[in-house]
PDB file of C-alpha atoms and ligand atoms in Angstrom:
ATOM      1  CA  MET A   1      36.950 -60.799  10.331  1.00 39.00           C
ATOM      2  CA  SER A   2      39.013 -57.720  10.531  1.00 46.00           C
ATOM      3  CA  PHE A   3      35.697 -56.015   9.648  1.00 59.00           C
ATOM      4  CA  PRO A   4      33.089 -54.646  11.282  1.00 59.00           C
ATOM      5  CA  SER A   5      34.351 -52.146  13.594  1.00 73.00           C
ATOM      6  CA  PRO A   6      33.293 -51.915  16.947  1.00 93.00           C
ATOM      7  CA  ILE A   7      29.173 -51.097  17.242  1.00 97.00           C
ATOM      8  CA  LYS A   8      28.903 -47.265  16.459  1.00 98.00           C
ATOM      9  CA  ILE A   9      25.384 -45.662  17.738  1.00 98.00           C
ATOM     10  CA  ALA A  10      24.404 -42.868  15.592  1.00 99.00           C
ATOM     11  CA  PRO A  11      21.382 -40.719  17.164  1.00 99.00           C
ATOM     12  CA  SER A  12      18.886 -39.156  14.314  1.00 98.00           C
ATOM     13  CA  ILE A  13      18.631 -35.340  15.567  1.00 98.00           C
ATOM     14  CA  LEU A  14      15.318 -35.981  13.674  1.00 98.00           C
ATOM     15  CA  SER A  15      13.798 -36.674  17.072  1.00 98.00           C
ATOM     16  CA  ALA A  16      15.418 -34.135  18.618  1.00 98.00           C
ATOM     17  CA  ASP A  17      13.762 -30.814  19.774  1.00 98.00           C
ATOM     18  CA  PHE A  18      13.680 -28.765  16.525  1.00 98.00           C
ATOM     19  CA  ALA A  19      14.192 -25.271  18.341  1.00 98.00           C
ATOM     20  CA  ASP A  20      17.392 -26.502  19.854  1.00 98.00           C
ATOM     21  CA  PHE A  21      19.479 -28.630  17.761  1.00 98.00           C
ATOM     22  CA  GLY A  22      22.961 -27.101  18.807  1.00 98.00           C
ATOM     23  CA  ARG A  23      22.161 -27.839  22.553  1.00 98.00           C
ATOM     24  CA  GLU A  24      20.309 -31.287  21.312  1.00 98.00           C
ATOM     25  CA  ILE A  25      23.843 -32.451  19.521  1.00 98.00           C
ATOM     26  CA  GLN A  26      26.086 -31.444  22.375  1.00 98.00           C
ATOM     27  CA  ALA A  27      23.996 -33.570  25.074  1.00 98.00           C
ATOM     28  CA  ILE A  28      24.219 -36.680  22.689  1.00 98.00           C
ATOM     29  CA  GLU A  29      27.781 -36.310  22.373  1.00 98.00           C
ATOM     30  CA  ALA A  30      28.316 -35.875  26.040  1.00 98.00           C
ATOM     31  CA  GLN A  31      25.754 -38.884  26.414  1.00 98.00           C
ATOM     32  CA  GLY A  32      28.060 -41.105  24.306  1.00 98.00           C
ATOM     33  CA  ALA A  33      26.827 -40.731  20.843  1.00 98.00           C
ATOM     34  CA  ASP A  34      29.631 -41.902  18.534  1.00 98.00           C
ATOM     35  CA  TRP A  35      28.126 -40.112  15.565  1.00 98.00           C
ATOM     36  CA  VAL A  36      25.314 -37.993  14.764  1.00 99.00           C
ATOM     37  CA  HIS A  37      22.782 -38.340  11.864  1.00 99.00           C
ATOM     38  CA  VAL A  38      21.151 -36.076  10.111  1.00 99.00           C
ATOM     39  CA  ASP A  39      18.349 -37.267   7.806  1.00 98.00           C
ATOM     40  CA  VAL A  40      17.782 -34.792   4.981  1.00 99.00           C
ATOM     41  CA  MET A  41      14.043 -35.041   3.058  1.00 98.00           C
ATOM     42  CA  ASP A  42      12.639 -33.369   0.254  1.00 98.00           C
ATOM     43  CA  GLY A  43       8.650 -34.143   0.452  1.00 98.00           C
ATOM     44  CA  HIS A  44       9.426 -35.859  -3.405  1.00 98.00           C
ATOM     45  CA  PHE A  45      11.381 -38.787  -3.169  1.00 98.00           C
ATOM     46  CA  VAL A  46       9.922 -39.130   0.854  1.00 98.00           C
ATOM     47  CA  PRO A  47       6.745 -37.632   2.131  1.00 98.00           C
ATOM     48  CA  ASN A  48       8.577 -35.105   4.570  1.00 98.00           C
ATOM     49  CA  LEU A  49      10.377 -31.934   4.974  1.00 98.00           C
ATOM     50  CA  THR A  50      13.439 -31.688   7.035  1.00 98.00           C
ATOM     51  CA  PHE A  51      16.802 -29.499   6.193  1.00 97.00           C
ATOM     52  CA  GLY A  52      18.937 -28.221   3.587  1.00 98.00           C
ATOM     53  CA  PRO A  53      22.313 -27.223   3.190  1.00 98.00           C
ATOM     54  CA  PRO A  54      22.657 -24.039   5.560  1.00 98.00           C
ATOM     55  CA  ALA A  55      20.762 -26.110   8.336  1.00 98.00           C
ATOM     56  CA  VAL A  56      23.132 -28.793   8.336  1.00 98.00           C
ATOM     57  CA  ALA A  57      26.528 -26.288   7.999  1.00 98.00           C
ATOM     58  CA  ALA A  58      25.093 -24.798  11.385  1.00 98.00           C
ATOM     59  CA  PHE A  59      24.375 -28.556  12.536  1.00 98.00           C
ATOM     60  CA  ARG A  60      28.618 -28.870  11.949  1.00 98.00           C
ATOM     61  CA  LYS A  61      29.626 -25.950  14.275  1.00 98.00           C
ATOM     62  CA  HIS A  62      28.355 -28.504  16.943  1.00 98.00           C
ATOM     63  CA  VAL A  63      29.143 -32.088  15.858  1.00 98.00           C
ATOM     64  CA  LYS A  64      32.616 -32.689  17.851  1.00 98.00           C
ATOM     65  CA  THR A  65      32.177 -36.487  16.441  1.00 98.00           C
ATOM     66  CA  VAL A  66      31.135 -37.631  13.098  1.00 98.00           C
ATOM     67  CA  MET A  67      28.347 -36.192  10.944  1.00 98.00           C
ATOM     68  CA  ASP A  68      26.393 -38.404   8.864  1.00 99.00           C
ATOM     69  CA  VAL A  69      24.314 -36.886   6.167  1.00 99.00           C
ATOM     70  CA  HIS A  70      21.458 -39.423   5.564  1.00 99.00           C
ATOM     71  CA  LEU A  71      19.834 -37.764   1.847  1.00 99.00           C
ATOM     72  CA  MET A  72      16.502 -39.163   1.240  1.00 99.00           C
ATOM     73  CA  ILE A  73      16.370 -36.614  -1.835  1.00 98.00           C
ATOM     74  CA  ALA A  74      15.810 -36.995  -5.320  1.00 98.00           C
ATOM     75  CA  PRO A  75      17.770 -35.947  -7.670  1.00 98.00           C
ATOM     76  CA  VAL A  76      20.765 -35.943  -5.478  1.00 98.00           C
ATOM     77  CA  ASP A  77      23.997 -34.987  -7.502  1.00 98.00           C
ATOM     78  CA  PRO A  78      23.030 -31.577  -7.797  1.00 98.00           C
ATOM     79  CA  TYR A  79      23.236 -31.115  -4.139  1.00 98.00           C
ATOM     80  CA  ILE A  80      26.186 -33.310  -3.310  1.00 98.00           C
ATOM     81  CA  ASP A  81      28.728 -29.934  -3.013  1.00 98.00           C
ATOM     82  CA  ALA A  82      26.130 -28.268  -1.263  1.00 98.00           C
ATOM     83  CA  PHE A  83      25.746 -30.941   1.434  1.00 99.00           C
ATOM     84  CA  ALA A  84      29.956 -31.489   1.341  1.00 99.00           C
ATOM     85  CA  GLU A  85      30.372 -27.667   1.797  1.00 98.00           C
ATOM     86  CA  ALA A  86      28.162 -27.924   4.724  1.00 98.00           C
ATOM     87  CA  GLY A  87      30.248 -30.064   6.396  1.00 98.00           C
ATOM     88  CA  ALA A  88      29.212 -33.671   6.533  1.00 98.00           C
ATOM     89  CA  ASP A  89      31.681 -36.595   7.160  1.00 98.00           C
ATOM     90  CA  ILE A  90      29.594 -39.154   5.071  1.00 99.00           C
ATOM     91  CA  ILE A  91      26.960 -38.523   2.309  1.00 99.00           C
ATOM     92  CA  THR A  92      24.441 -41.441   2.177  1.00 99.00           C
ATOM     93  CA  ALA A  93      22.525 -41.270  -1.121  1.00 99.00           C
ATOM     94  CA  HIS A  94      19.817 -43.733  -1.753  1.00 98.00           C
ATOM     95  CA  VAL A  95      20.051 -46.175  -4.721  1.00 98.00           C
ATOM     96  CA  GLU A  96      16.339 -45.860  -6.165  1.00 98.00           C
ATOM     97  CA  ALA A  97      17.237 -41.776  -5.927  1.00 98.00           C
ATOM     98  CA  GLY A  98      18.250 -41.856  -9.799  1.00 95.00           C
ATOM     99  CA  PRO A  99      19.246 -44.267 -12.437  1.00 96.00           C
ATOM    100  CA  HIS A 100      22.757 -43.191 -11.994  1.00 97.00           C
ATOM    101  CA  ILE A 101      24.182 -44.495  -7.925  1.00 98.00           C
ATOM    102  CA  HIS A 102      27.371 -45.094 -10.311  1.00 98.00           C
ATOM    103  CA  ARG A 103      28.069 -41.796 -10.657  1.00 98.00           C
ATOM    104  CA  THR A 104      26.627 -40.580  -7.445  1.00 98.00           C
ATOM    105  CA  LEU A 105      28.814 -42.625  -5.760  1.00 98.00           C
ATOM    106  CA  GLN A 106      31.480 -41.102  -7.912  1.00 98.00           C
ATOM    107  CA  ALA A 107      30.847 -37.389  -7.342  1.00 98.00           C
ATOM    108  CA  ILE A 108      30.718 -37.929  -3.060  1.00 98.00           C
ATOM    109  CA  ARG A 109      34.116 -39.679  -3.346  1.00 98.00           C
ATOM    110  CA  ALA A 110      35.387 -36.588  -5.573  1.00 98.00           C
ATOM    111  CA  THR A 111      34.439 -34.568  -2.350  1.00 98.00           C
ATOM    112  CA  GLY A 112      36.784 -35.956  -0.169  1.00 98.00           C
ATOM    113  CA  LYS A 113      33.439 -37.643   2.216  1.00 98.00           C
ATOM    114  CA  LYS A 114      32.727 -40.782   2.912  1.00 98.00           C
ATOM    115  CA  ALA A 115      30.058 -42.568   0.010  1.00 98.00           C
ATOM    116  CA  GLY A 116      27.225 -44.063   1.504  1.00 99.00           C
ATOM    117  CA  VAL A 117      24.620 -45.797  -0.512  1.00 99.00           C
ATOM    118  CA  ALA A 118      20.792 -47.010   1.189  1.00 99.00           C
ATOM    119  CA  LEU A 119      18.661 -49.365   0.354  1.00 99.00           C
ATOM    120  CA  ASN A 120      15.261 -49.129   0.985  1.00 99.00           C
ATOM    121  CA  PRO A 121      12.990 -52.248   2.440  1.00 98.00           C
ATOM    122  CA  GLY A 122      11.931 -53.160  -1.397  1.00 98.00           C
ATOM    123  CA  THR A 123      15.489 -53.108  -2.980  1.00 98.00           C
ATOM    124  CA  PRO A 124      17.367 -56.021  -3.152  1.00 98.00           C
ATOM    125  CA  ALA A 125      21.163 -56.408  -1.831  1.00 98.00           C
ATOM    126  CA  GLU A 126      22.320 -56.862  -5.023  1.00 98.00           C
ATOM    127  CA  ALA A 127      21.684 -52.907  -6.390  1.00 98.00           C
ATOM    128  CA  VAL A 128      24.923 -52.457  -4.790  1.00 98.00           C
ATOM    129  CA  ALA A 129      27.003 -55.198  -5.910  1.00 98.00           C
ATOM    130  CA  HIS A 130      28.754 -53.318  -8.457  1.00 98.00           C
ATOM    131  CA  VAL A 131      29.379 -50.395  -6.712  1.00 98.00           C
ATOM    132  CA  LEU A 132      31.249 -51.857  -3.826  1.00 98.00           C
ATOM    133  CA  ASP A 133      34.517 -50.481  -4.397  1.00 98.00           C
ATOM    134  CA  LEU A 134      32.927 -46.866  -4.448  1.00 98.00           C
ATOM    135  CA  THR A 135      31.189 -47.192  -1.442  1.00 98.00           C
ATOM    136  CA  ASP A 136      32.521 -47.071   2.209  1.00 98.00           C
ATOM    137  CA  LEU A 137      28.691 -47.203   4.320  1.00 98.00           C
ATOM    138  CA  ILE A 138      25.633 -48.922   3.363  1.00 99.00           C
ATOM    139  CA  CYS A 139      22.581 -48.091   4.637  1.00 99.00           C
ATOM    140  CA  VAL A 140      19.863 -50.789   4.852  1.00 99.00           C
ATOM    141  CA  MET A 141      16.449 -48.999   5.982  1.00 99.00           C
ATOM    142  CA  THR A 142      14.334 -51.299   8.436  1.00 99.00           C
ATOM    143  CA  VAL A 143      11.357 -48.523   7.994  1.00 98.00           C
ATOM    144  CA  ASN A 144      10.439 -47.136   4.574  1.00 98.00           C
ATOM    145  CA  PRO A 145      11.916 -43.972   5.016  1.00 98.00           C
ATOM    146  CA  GLY A 146      10.161 -40.752   5.709  1.00 98.00           C
ATOM    147  CA  PHE A 147       9.327 -40.548   9.885  1.00 98.00           C
ATOM    148  CA  GLY A 148      10.817 -41.293  12.820  1.00 98.00           C
ATOM    149  CA  GLY A 149       9.372 -43.748  15.431  1.00 98.00           C
ATOM    150  CA  GLN A 150       8.064 -46.498  12.807  1.00 98.00           C
ATOM    151  CA  LYS A 151       7.827 -50.066  13.752  1.00 98.00           C
ATOM    152  CA  PHE A 152      11.191 -52.146  12.277  1.00 98.00           C
ATOM    153  CA  ILE A 153      10.881 -54.225   9.409  1.00 98.00           C
ATOM    154  CA  ASP A 154      12.629 -57.419   9.453  1.00 98.00           C
ATOM    155  CA  MET A 155      15.647 -56.879   6.958  1.00 98.00           C
ATOM    156  CA  THR A 156      18.222 -60.005   8.484  1.00 98.00           C
ATOM    157  CA  ALA A 157      18.292 -61.677   5.208  1.00 98.00           C
ATOM    158  CA  LYS A 158      19.540 -58.665   3.501  1.00 98.00           C
ATOM    159  CA  ILE A 159      22.040 -57.686   5.903  1.00 98.00           C
ATOM    160  CA  ARG A 160      23.752 -61.066   5.777  1.00 98.00           C
ATOM    161  CA  ALA A 161      23.605 -60.916   2.145  1.00 98.00           C
ATOM    162  CA  LEU A 162      25.458 -57.874   1.927  1.00 98.00           C
ATOM    163  CA  ARG A 163      27.854 -58.920   4.537  1.00 98.00           C
ATOM    164  CA  ALA A 164      28.593 -62.208   2.352  1.00 98.00           C
ATOM    165  CA  MET A 165      29.258 -59.524  -0.339  1.00 98.00           C
ATOM    166  CA  ILE A 166      31.459 -57.153   0.983  1.00 98.00           C
ATOM    167  CA  GLY A 167      33.654 -59.492   2.215  1.00 97.00           C
ATOM    168  CA  ASP A 168      36.853 -57.490   3.566  1.00 96.00           C
ATOM    169  CA  ARG A 169      35.992 -54.429   2.249  1.00 97.00           C
ATOM    170  CA  PRO A 170      36.353 -51.740   5.011  1.00 97.00           C
ATOM    171  CA  ILE A 171      32.309 -51.074   4.731  1.00 98.00           C
ATOM    172  CA  HIS A 172      30.307 -50.375   7.454  1.00 98.00           C
ATOM    173  CA  ILE A 173      26.299 -51.599   7.409  1.00 98.00           C
ATOM    174  CA  GLU A 174      24.205 -49.177   9.147  1.00 98.00           C
ATOM    175  CA  ILE A 175      20.858 -49.850   9.983  1.00 99.00           C
ATOM    176  CA  ASP A 176      18.193 -47.180  10.031  1.00 99.00           C
ATOM    177  CA  GLY A 177      14.864 -47.326  11.187  1.00 98.00           C
ATOM    178  CA  GLY A 178      13.099 -48.829  14.267  1.00 98.00           C
ATOM    179  CA  VAL A 179      16.162 -49.786  16.164  1.00 98.00           C
ATOM    180  CA  THR A 180      15.582 -50.246  20.103  1.00 98.00           C
ATOM    181  CA  PRO A 181      17.343 -52.649  22.724  1.00 98.00           C
ATOM    182  CA  GLU A 182      15.182 -55.385  21.022  1.00 98.00           C
ATOM    183  CA  THR A 183      15.881 -55.171  17.337  1.00 98.00           C
ATOM    184  CA  ALA A 184      19.671 -54.011  17.510  1.00 98.00           C
ATOM    185  CA  PRO A 185      20.719 -57.732  18.417  1.00 98.00           C
ATOM    186  CA  LYS A 186      19.238 -58.836  15.429  1.00 97.00           C
ATOM    187  CA  VAL A 187      20.762 -56.969  13.038  1.00 98.00           C
ATOM    188  CA  VAL A 188      24.077 -56.563  14.650  1.00 98.00           C
ATOM    189  CA  ALA A 189      24.024 -60.774  14.456  1.00 97.00           C
ATOM    190  CA  ALA A 190      23.762 -60.379  10.675  1.00 97.00           C
ATOM    191  CA  GLY A 191      26.372 -58.178  10.109  1.00 97.00           C
ATOM    192  CA  ALA A 192      25.541 -54.716  10.988  1.00 98.00           C
ATOM    193  CA  ASP A 193      28.174 -52.384  12.724  1.00 98.00           C
ATOM    194  CA  VAL A 194      26.327 -48.849  12.974  1.00 98.00           C
ATOM    195  CA  LEU A 195      22.830 -48.173  14.683  1.00 98.00           C
ATOM    196  CA  VAL A 196      20.950 -45.319  13.711  1.00 99.00           C
ATOM    197  CA  ALA A 197      18.241 -44.856  16.665  1.00 99.00           C
ATOM    198  CA  GLY A 198      15.589 -41.695  16.934  1.00 98.00           C
ATOM    199  CA  SER A 199      13.124 -42.157  19.299  1.00 98.00           C
ATOM    200  CA  ALA A 200      14.863 -44.907  21.296  1.00 98.00           C
ATOM    201  CA  VAL A 201      17.710 -42.910  22.038  1.00 99.00           C
ATOM    202  CA  PHE A 202      15.405 -39.253  22.773  1.00 98.00           C
ATOM    203  CA  LYS A 203      12.694 -40.781  24.509  1.00 98.00           C
ATOM    204  CA  GLY A 204      12.461 -39.830  28.049  1.00 98.00           C
ATOM    205  CA  GLY A 205      15.335 -36.961  28.090  1.00 98.00           C
ATOM    206  CA  SER A 206      15.513 -33.527  27.172  1.00 98.00           C
ATOM    207  CA  VAL A 207      18.022 -30.833  26.753  1.00 98.00           C
ATOM    208  CA  ASP A 208      17.879 -30.057  30.466  1.00 98.00           C
ATOM    209  CA  ASN A 209      17.432 -34.053  31.503  1.00 98.00           C
ATOM    210  CA  PRO A 210      19.984 -35.611  29.186  1.00 98.00           C
ATOM    211  CA  ALA A 211      21.330 -38.661  31.265  1.00 98.00           C
ATOM    212  CA  PRO A 212      18.168 -40.589  29.437  1.00 98.00           C
ATOM    213  CA  TYR A 213      20.040 -40.137  26.361  1.00 98.00           C
ATOM    214  CA  GLY A 214      22.227 -41.860  27.779  1.00 98.00           C
ATOM    215  CA  ALA A 215      20.837 -44.663  29.220  1.00 98.00           C
ATOM    216  CA  ASN A 216      19.091 -45.271  25.980  1.00 98.00           C
ATOM    217  CA  MET A 217      22.165 -45.254  24.186  1.00 98.00           C
ATOM    218  CA  ARG A 218      23.810 -47.856  26.976  1.00 98.00           C
ATOM    219  CA  ALA A 219      21.057 -50.299  26.353  1.00 98.00           C
ATOM    220  CA  ILE A 220      21.209 -50.436  22.708  1.00 98.00           C
ATOM    221  CA  ARG A 221      25.079 -50.401  22.812  1.00 98.00           C
ATOM    222  CA  ASP A 222      24.799 -53.329  25.572  1.00 97.00           C
ATOM    223  CA  ALA A 223      22.366 -55.514  23.639  1.00 97.00           C
ATOM    224  CA  ALA A 224      24.464 -54.811  20.559  1.00 97.00           C
ATOM    225  CA  GLU A 225      27.713 -55.847  21.906  1.00 96.00           C
ATOM    226  CA  ARG A 226      26.663 -59.000  23.285  1.00 93.00           C
ATOM    227  CA  ALA A 227      25.122 -59.925  19.501  1.00 92.00           C
ATOM    228  CA  SER A 228      28.873 -59.114  18.372  1.00 87.00           C
ATOM    229  CA  GLY A 229      30.241 -60.642  20.467  1.00 79.00           C
ATOM    230  CA  ALA A 230      28.536 -63.803  19.847  1.00 73.00           C
ATOM    231  CA  ARG A 231      28.782 -63.152  16.232  1.00 74.00           C
ATOM    232  CA  MET A 232      32.565 -62.820  16.597  1.00 68.00           C
ATOM    233  CA  ALA A 233      33.124 -66.263  18.501  1.00 65.00           C
TER     234      ALA A 233
HETATM  235  C1  DX5 B   1      13.650 -42.468   8.546  1.00 56.42           C
HETATM  236  C2  DX5 B   1      14.784 -41.829   9.161  1.00 56.42           C
HETATM  237  C3  DX5 B   1      15.422 -42.589  10.489  1.00 56.42           C
HETATM  238  C4  DX5 B   1      14.823 -42.327  11.542  1.00 56.42           C
HETATM  239  C5  DX5 B   1      14.815 -43.258  12.413  1.00 56.42           C
HETATM  240  O1  DX5 B   1      13.341 -41.643   7.158  1.00 56.42           O
HETATM  241  O2  DX5 B   1      16.380 -41.951   7.975  1.00 56.42           O
HETATM  242  O3  DX5 B   1      17.196 -41.719  10.725  1.00 56.42           O
HETATM  243  O4  DX5 B   1      14.994 -40.603  12.164  1.00 56.42           O
HETATM  244  O5  DX5 B   1      13.981 -42.865  13.741  1.00 56.42           O
HETATM  245  P1  DX5 B   1      13.392 -44.308  14.314  1.00 56.42           P
HETATM  246  O6  DX5 B   1      14.432 -44.848  15.147  1.00 56.42           O
HETATM  247  O7  DX5 B   1      12.626 -43.205  15.460  1.00 56.42           O
HETATM  248  O8  DX5 B   1      12.822 -45.213  13.538  1.00 56.42           O
HETATM  249 ZN1   ZN B   2      17.923 -41.606   8.317  1.00 56.42          ZN
END
């Protein structure tokens, strides 16, 4: 299989110190993060509120890797240009956020950014079957979105179905919610290659003591790579 690419770890700054995002982003990148995952919530599509485009633009100044922006907002289309201008590299919209995911993905691609589509746990793989050629990343939620630190919901069958559906297309499968060294091998064995993790990365560390961030990411990556090796063999 020419794809998936090597495992990528994308810490969610939802678990960072909200008074110190710049240094938190620098710390996770210095400790080995591949991407920086930014959770945008609107208090409507999900029962929590986080950041708008000006905050995301401020994060951008510190991100040297890839800024992966997960929009948990409805409607989404009116805000795509603002998040593109804020410096997102990947913009992910939920298939459940409106009736026109095809149009939404076209609009994201039109900004020149990578287009992602996210699936809530209750949404079947088939929901993205007709938009694969507009998609660079499928985000499989393994919690109901809205909060960090929730318990992992097993979506292994959905991940396998998506990987089969994707075939040779260069589409990442990203897992978001409850990723730990214990759950990562399962999702990677099923076909995932990008692992978002909030609480499991930030636990035990701080900007003044960032080594635990590195150790936490290594633990997830090592467990995931063992499963990835087994899958490729
Ligand atoms: C949930 C967010 C996640 C969240 C993951 O709605 O999309 O990115 O931060 O947090 P953990 O890894 O703690 O489950
Ligand atoms: Zn997320």
